[in-house]
């Protein structure tokens, strides 16, 4: 059989057609079919991983969950048997190409379906409610090593928890103000508090070093109003949602240490996912999206909505209420297949211990 595979040659046009019909796992296994497939596969997969197009993550409605990844511009749906064979799991988020999920025993399972990698992190440091979106998560890797960090913020806790693989343990961060979001920019983990203050998460101690900004916007935390942090095109952006329909966007100028209010999103597209998770993409037209648009996953109605801005104003949008905790539980059957999030497969966050300095 091996000799047959070595001598078999298929036209590249045919290989391209075949690749469009295969799922992730099939792409890995198809290498034994044809000799020149392996060469084609390396090029195809390198381009696939490098693509900045966000994939829409969809969960099945059956009791035994399965996950699909949808390319809207290319009308392509991928499935992953690697994820589907693991059960029960509660989806928490996507970061650095990994899907991050929890099990009933509080452990975290990190799965990269694009590279067929899986990591398990045991956890006895804190309790995680076994439901989808019970916590916010961020996965980052140390530069020039295989070490990694998992940042976790549970909805029912004021503490921030960070797992460090080099110590095989969790570190608890306690702060005067509640941390509500975090991102990686320039190999540094930045956080934002419910008062719109910006800080840097220390990797060598359980401290958050607050930036001395010249000004901060007035923010009020209610059931609808909230503050979030995103990184895009080398900048920190702070989103201040005043209501379900009104929001402001600020850029943090780290050279002047000040907030700068933006009148439009410019050449940026904003993506909203359930539980007030946001992503931003510059030059979105390169990947099938538009400038100054907001793309919303409406979990309450199982819809995917698009809101357009004009040349001088931010897009107008309406954010629906997220379904109750019970409706997000992993073991509850759904009549529809909800969209959970977006996965930016090309993003691989890296952090640097040497940048851990006091501001």
PDB file of C-alpha atoms in Angstrom, residues 123-290:
ATOM      1  CA  UNK A 123      -7.382  23.180  38.626  1.00  0.00           C
ATOM      2  CA  UNK A 124      -8.065  23.040  42.352  1.00  0.00           C
ATOM      3  CA  UNK A 125      -7.344  26.728  42.988  1.00  0.00           C
ATOM      4  CA  UNK A 126     -10.836  28.044  42.242  1.00  0.00           C
ATOM      5  CA  UNK A 127     -14.313  26.921  41.283  1.00  0.00           C
ATOM      6  CA  UNK A 128     -15.626  27.239  37.728  1.00  0.00           C
ATOM      7  CA  UNK A 129     -19.359  26.960  37.141  1.00  0.00           C
ATOM      8  CA  UNK A 130     -19.887  24.176  34.616  1.00  0.00           C
ATOM      9  CA  UNK A 131     -21.611  26.186  31.901  1.00  0.00           C
ATOM     10  CA  UNK A 132     -20.626  27.891  28.677  1.00  0.00           C
ATOM     11  CA  UNK A 133     -19.089  31.368  29.045  1.00  0.00           C
ATOM     12  CA  UNK A 134     -18.594  30.936  32.809  1.00  0.00           C
ATOM     13  CA  UNK A 135     -15.262  32.752  32.495  1.00  0.00           C
ATOM     14  CA  UNK A 136     -13.179  34.908  30.181  1.00  0.00           C
ATOM     15  CA  UNK A 137      -9.955  33.301  28.993  1.00  0.00           C
ATOM     16  CA  UNK A 138      -6.709  34.231  27.257  1.00  0.00           C
ATOM     17  CA  UNK A 139      -3.936  31.867  26.150  1.00  0.00           C
ATOM     18  CA  UNK A 140      -0.447  33.234  25.514  1.00  0.00           C
ATOM     19  CA  UNK A 141       2.935  31.612  24.979  1.00  0.00           C
ATOM     20  CA  UNK A 142       6.354  32.674  26.228  1.00  0.00           C
ATOM     21  CA  UNK A 143       8.732  33.903  23.559  1.00  0.00           C
ATOM     22  CA  UNK A 144      11.493  31.471  22.576  1.00  0.00           C
ATOM     23  CA  UNK A 145      10.137  28.641  24.727  1.00  0.00           C
ATOM     24  CA  UNK A 146       7.250  26.195  25.012  1.00  0.00           C
ATOM     25  CA  UNK A 147       5.959  27.758  28.226  1.00  0.00           C
ATOM     26  CA  UNK A 148       2.455  29.177  28.200  1.00  0.00           C
ATOM     27  CA  UNK A 149       0.014  31.162  30.320  1.00  0.00           C
ATOM     28  CA  UNK A 150      -3.736  30.811  30.724  1.00  0.00           C
ATOM     29  CA  UNK A 151      -5.482  33.907  32.084  1.00  0.00           C
ATOM     30  CA  UNK A 152      -8.920  33.254  33.589  1.00  0.00           C
ATOM     31  CA  UNK A 153     -11.557  35.635  34.932  1.00  0.00           C
ATOM     32  CA  UNK A 154     -14.682  33.967  36.346  1.00  0.00           C
ATOM     33  CA  UNK A 155     -17.980  35.835  36.244  1.00  0.00           C
ATOM     34  CA  UNK A 156     -18.677  35.165  39.918  1.00  0.00           C
ATOM     35  CA  UNK A 157     -15.224  36.201  41.204  1.00  0.00           C
ATOM     36  CA  UNK A 158     -13.354  39.473  41.641  1.00  0.00           C
ATOM     37  CA  UNK A 159      -9.981  37.738  41.323  1.00  0.00           C
ATOM     38  CA  UNK A 160      -7.907  37.111  38.229  1.00  0.00           C
ATOM     39  CA  UNK A 161      -6.227  33.705  37.912  1.00  0.00           C
ATOM     40  CA  UNK A 162      -3.154  32.946  35.800  1.00  0.00           C
ATOM     41  CA  UNK A 163      -1.780  29.477  35.134  1.00  0.00           C
ATOM     42  CA  UNK A 164       1.964  29.331  34.383  1.00  0.00           C
ATOM     43  CA  UNK A 165       3.175  26.122  32.784  1.00  0.00           C
ATOM     44  CA  UNK A 166       6.743  26.560  34.014  1.00  0.00           C
ATOM     45  CA  UNK A 167       5.499  26.397  37.618  1.00  0.00           C
ATOM     46  CA  UNK A 168       2.604  24.007  36.912  1.00  0.00           C
ATOM     47  CA  UNK A 169       0.448  26.173  39.143  1.00  0.00           C
ATOM     48  CA  UNK A 170      -2.022  29.020  39.434  1.00  0.00           C
ATOM     49  CA  UNK A 171      -1.355  32.571  40.637  1.00  0.00           C
ATOM     50  CA  UNK A 172      -4.188  34.677  42.083  1.00  0.00           C
ATOM     51  CA  UNK A 173      -4.254  38.413  41.336  1.00  0.00           C
ATOM     52  CA  UNK A 174      -6.280  40.639  43.678  1.00  0.00           C
ATOM     53  CA  UNK A 175      -6.831  44.265  42.688  1.00  0.00           C
ATOM     54  CA  UNK A 176      -8.623  47.285  44.226  1.00  0.00           C
ATOM     55  CA  UNK A 177     -10.655  47.634  41.019  1.00  0.00           C
ATOM     56  CA  UNK A 178     -12.307  44.717  39.273  1.00  0.00           C
ATOM     57  CA  UNK A 179     -10.497  43.575  36.140  1.00  0.00           C
ATOM     58  CA  UNK A 180     -13.053  42.925  33.403  1.00  0.00           C
ATOM     59  CA  UNK A 181     -11.015  42.244  30.263  1.00  0.00           C
ATOM     60  CA  UNK A 182      -7.490  41.599  28.980  1.00  0.00           C
ATOM     61  CA  UNK A 183      -5.542  41.398  25.707  1.00  0.00           C
ATOM     62  CA  UNK A 184      -1.991  40.916  24.445  1.00  0.00           C
ATOM     63  CA  UNK A 185      -0.180  43.789  22.724  1.00  0.00           C
ATOM     64  CA  UNK A 186       3.538  43.991  21.958  1.00  0.00           C
ATOM     65  CA  UNK A 187       4.253  40.847  24.030  1.00  0.00           C
ATOM     66  CA  UNK A 188       2.566  42.348  27.086  1.00  0.00           C
ATOM     67  CA  UNK A 189      -0.739  41.448  28.748  1.00  0.00           C
ATOM     68  CA  UNK A 190      -2.870  44.552  29.302  1.00  0.00           C
ATOM     69  CA  UNK A 191      -5.988  44.640  31.462  1.00  0.00           C
ATOM     70  CA  UNK A 192      -8.858  47.095  31.827  1.00  0.00           C
ATOM     71  CA  UNK A 193     -10.884  47.633  34.996  1.00  0.00           C
ATOM     72  CA  UNK A 194     -14.528  48.506  35.492  1.00  0.00           C
ATOM     73  CA  UNK A 195     -13.366  52.121  35.999  1.00  0.00           C
ATOM     74  CA  UNK A 196     -11.642  52.147  32.577  1.00  0.00           C
ATOM     75  CA  UNK A 197      -8.161  52.135  34.086  1.00  0.00           C
ATOM     76  CA  UNK A 198      -5.479  50.291  32.113  1.00  0.00           C
ATOM     77  CA  UNK A 199      -2.855  48.070  33.712  1.00  0.00           C
ATOM     78  CA  UNK A 200      -0.075  45.644  32.830  1.00  0.00           C
ATOM     79  CA  UNK A 201      -0.234  42.144  34.248  1.00  0.00           C
ATOM     80  CA  UNK A 202       3.065  41.169  35.873  1.00  0.00           C
ATOM     81  CA  UNK A 203       4.309  37.689  35.010  1.00  0.00           C
ATOM     82  CA  UNK A 204       6.918  37.628  37.786  1.00  0.00           C
ATOM     83  CA  UNK A 205       4.616  38.606  40.646  1.00  0.00           C
ATOM     84  CA  UNK A 206       0.924  38.675  41.504  1.00  0.00           C
ATOM     85  CA  UNK A 207       0.694  42.378  40.681  1.00  0.00           C
ATOM     86  CA  UNK A 208      -1.029  44.534  38.103  1.00  0.00           C
ATOM     87  CA  UNK A 209       0.857  47.729  37.342  1.00  0.00           C
ATOM     88  CA  UNK A 210      -1.638  50.502  36.604  1.00  0.00           C
ATOM     89  CA  UNK A 211      -0.742  52.985  33.862  1.00  0.00           C
ATOM     90  CA  UNK A 212      -0.781  56.634  34.883  1.00  0.00           C
ATOM     91  CA  UNK A 213      -3.045  57.962  32.159  1.00  0.00           C
ATOM     92  CA  UNK A 214      -3.816  61.671  31.891  1.00  0.00           C
ATOM     93  CA  UNK A 215      -7.538  61.030  31.714  1.00  0.00           C
ATOM     94  CA  UNK A 216     -10.110  58.253  31.633  1.00  0.00           C
ATOM     95  CA  UNK A 217     -13.699  58.359  30.378  1.00  0.00           C
ATOM     96  CA  UNK A 218     -16.537  58.246  32.885  1.00  0.00           C
ATOM     97  CA  UNK A 219     -18.063  54.788  32.806  1.00  0.00           C
ATOM     98  CA  UNK A 220     -21.021  53.245  34.600  1.00  0.00           C
ATOM     99  CA  UNK A 221     -21.477  49.500  35.017  1.00  0.00           C
ATOM    100  CA  UNK A 222     -25.052  48.248  34.583  1.00  0.00           C
ATOM    101  CA  UNK A 223     -26.622  45.165  33.050  1.00  0.00           C
ATOM    102  CA  UNK A 224     -26.057  46.657  29.590  1.00  0.00           C
ATOM    103  CA  UNK A 225     -23.272  49.213  29.936  1.00  0.00           C
ATOM    104  CA  UNK A 226     -19.772  47.779  29.985  1.00  0.00           C
ATOM    105  CA  UNK A 227     -16.139  48.413  29.109  1.00  0.00           C
ATOM    106  CA  UNK A 228     -14.012  46.085  27.012  1.00  0.00           C
ATOM    107  CA  UNK A 229     -10.459  46.025  25.685  1.00  0.00           C
ATOM    108  CA  UNK A 230      -9.259  44.928  22.231  1.00  0.00           C
ATOM    109  CA  UNK A 231      -5.926  45.091  20.426  1.00  0.00           C
ATOM    110  CA  UNK A 232      -5.773  45.899  16.738  1.00  0.00           C
ATOM    111  CA  UNK A 233      -3.036  46.940  14.347  1.00  0.00           C
ATOM    112  CA  UNK A 234      -0.570  47.676  17.159  1.00  0.00           C
ATOM    113  CA  UNK A 235      -3.014  49.721  19.256  1.00  0.00           C
ATOM    114  CA  UNK A 236      -5.104  49.282  22.373  1.00  0.00           C
ATOM    115  CA  UNK A 237      -8.769  50.111  21.857  1.00  0.00           C
ATOM    116  CA  UNK A 238     -11.217  50.603  24.715  1.00  0.00           C
ATOM    117  CA  UNK A 239     -14.908  50.035  23.981  1.00  0.00           C
ATOM    118  CA  UNK A 240     -17.393  51.790  26.239  1.00  0.00           C
ATOM    119  CA  UNK A 241     -20.936  50.533  25.718  1.00  0.00           C
ATOM    120  CA  UNK A 242     -23.327  52.956  27.379  1.00  0.00           C
ATOM    121  CA  UNK A 243     -26.444  50.983  26.425  1.00  0.00           C
ATOM    122  CA  UNK A 244     -27.487  48.187  24.076  1.00  0.00           C
ATOM    123  CA  UNK A 245     -27.352  50.670  21.192  1.00  0.00           C
ATOM    124  CA  UNK A 246     -24.835  53.372  22.104  1.00  0.00           C
ATOM    125  CA  UNK A 247     -21.078  52.928  22.364  1.00  0.00           C
ATOM    126  CA  UNK A 248     -17.829  54.860  22.122  1.00  0.00           C
ATOM    127  CA  UNK A 249     -14.391  53.710  21.008  1.00  0.00           C
ATOM    128  CA  UNK A 250     -11.136  55.095  22.395  1.00  0.00           C
ATOM    129  CA  UNK A 251      -7.548  54.516  21.366  1.00  0.00           C
ATOM    130  CA  UNK A 252      -4.920  54.453  24.107  1.00  0.00           C
ATOM    131  CA  UNK A 253      -1.948  56.561  23.002  1.00  0.00           C
ATOM    132  CA  UNK A 254       0.910  54.978  24.950  1.00  0.00           C
ATOM    133  CA  UNK A 255       3.307  57.762  23.892  1.00  0.00           C
ATOM    134  CA  UNK A 256       1.186  60.514  25.479  1.00  0.00           C
ATOM    135  CA  UNK A 257      -0.534  58.187  27.995  1.00  0.00           C
ATOM    136  CA  UNK A 258      -3.983  59.437  27.106  1.00  0.00           C
ATOM    137  CA  UNK A 259      -7.385  58.335  25.810  1.00  0.00           C
ATOM    138  CA  UNK A 260      -8.256  59.474  22.263  1.00  0.00           C
ATOM    139  CA  UNK A 261     -11.905  59.206  21.241  1.00  0.00           C
ATOM    140  CA  UNK A 262     -12.526  57.905  17.714  1.00  0.00           C
ATOM    141  CA  UNK A 263     -15.341  59.269  15.574  1.00  0.00           C
ATOM    142  CA  UNK A 264     -15.548  56.144  13.388  1.00  0.00           C
ATOM    143  CA  UNK A 265     -13.954  52.721  13.281  1.00  0.00           C
ATOM    144  CA  UNK A 266     -12.104  53.790  10.132  1.00  0.00           C
ATOM    145  CA  UNK A 267     -10.520  50.807   8.376  1.00  0.00           C
ATOM    146  CA  UNK A 268     -11.441  48.515  11.276  1.00  0.00           C
ATOM    147  CA  UNK A 269     -14.253  45.980  11.584  1.00  0.00           C
ATOM    148  CA  UNK A 270     -15.534  45.082  15.035  1.00  0.00           C
ATOM    149  CA  UNK A 271     -16.777  41.597  15.925  1.00  0.00           C
ATOM    150  CA  UNK A 272     -19.081  40.868  18.857  1.00  0.00           C
ATOM    151  CA  UNK A 273     -19.498  37.430  20.445  1.00  0.00           C
ATOM    152  CA  UNK A 274     -21.699  36.286  23.360  1.00  0.00           C
ATOM    153  CA  UNK A 275     -20.919  37.444  26.889  1.00  0.00           C
ATOM    154  CA  UNK A 276     -19.609  40.777  25.644  1.00  0.00           C
ATOM    155  CA  UNK A 277     -16.497  39.460  23.912  1.00  0.00           C
ATOM    156  CA  UNK A 278     -15.073  41.671  21.159  1.00  0.00           C
ATOM    157  CA  UNK A 279     -12.452  41.395  18.444  1.00  0.00           C
ATOM    158  CA  UNK A 280     -11.162  43.975  15.977  1.00  0.00           C
ATOM    159  CA  UNK A 281      -9.630  43.533  12.527  1.00  0.00           C
ATOM    160  CA  UNK A 282      -7.873  46.101  10.363  1.00  0.00           C
ATOM    161  CA  UNK A 283      -8.253  46.031   6.570  1.00  0.00           C
ATOM    162  CA  UNK A 284     -11.173  43.580   6.877  1.00  0.00           C
ATOM    163  CA  UNK A 285     -12.019  43.810   3.164  1.00  0.00           C
ATOM    164  CA  UNK A 286      -9.020  41.558   2.495  1.00  0.00           C
ATOM    165  CA  UNK A 287     -10.910  38.749   4.238  1.00  0.00           C
ATOM    166  CA  UNK A 288     -14.451  39.311   3.033  1.00  0.00           C
ATOM    167  CA  UNK A 289     -15.595  41.946   5.562  1.00  0.00           C
ATOM    168  CA  UNK A 290     -16.103  45.727   5.475  1.00  0.00           C
TER     169      UNK A 290
END
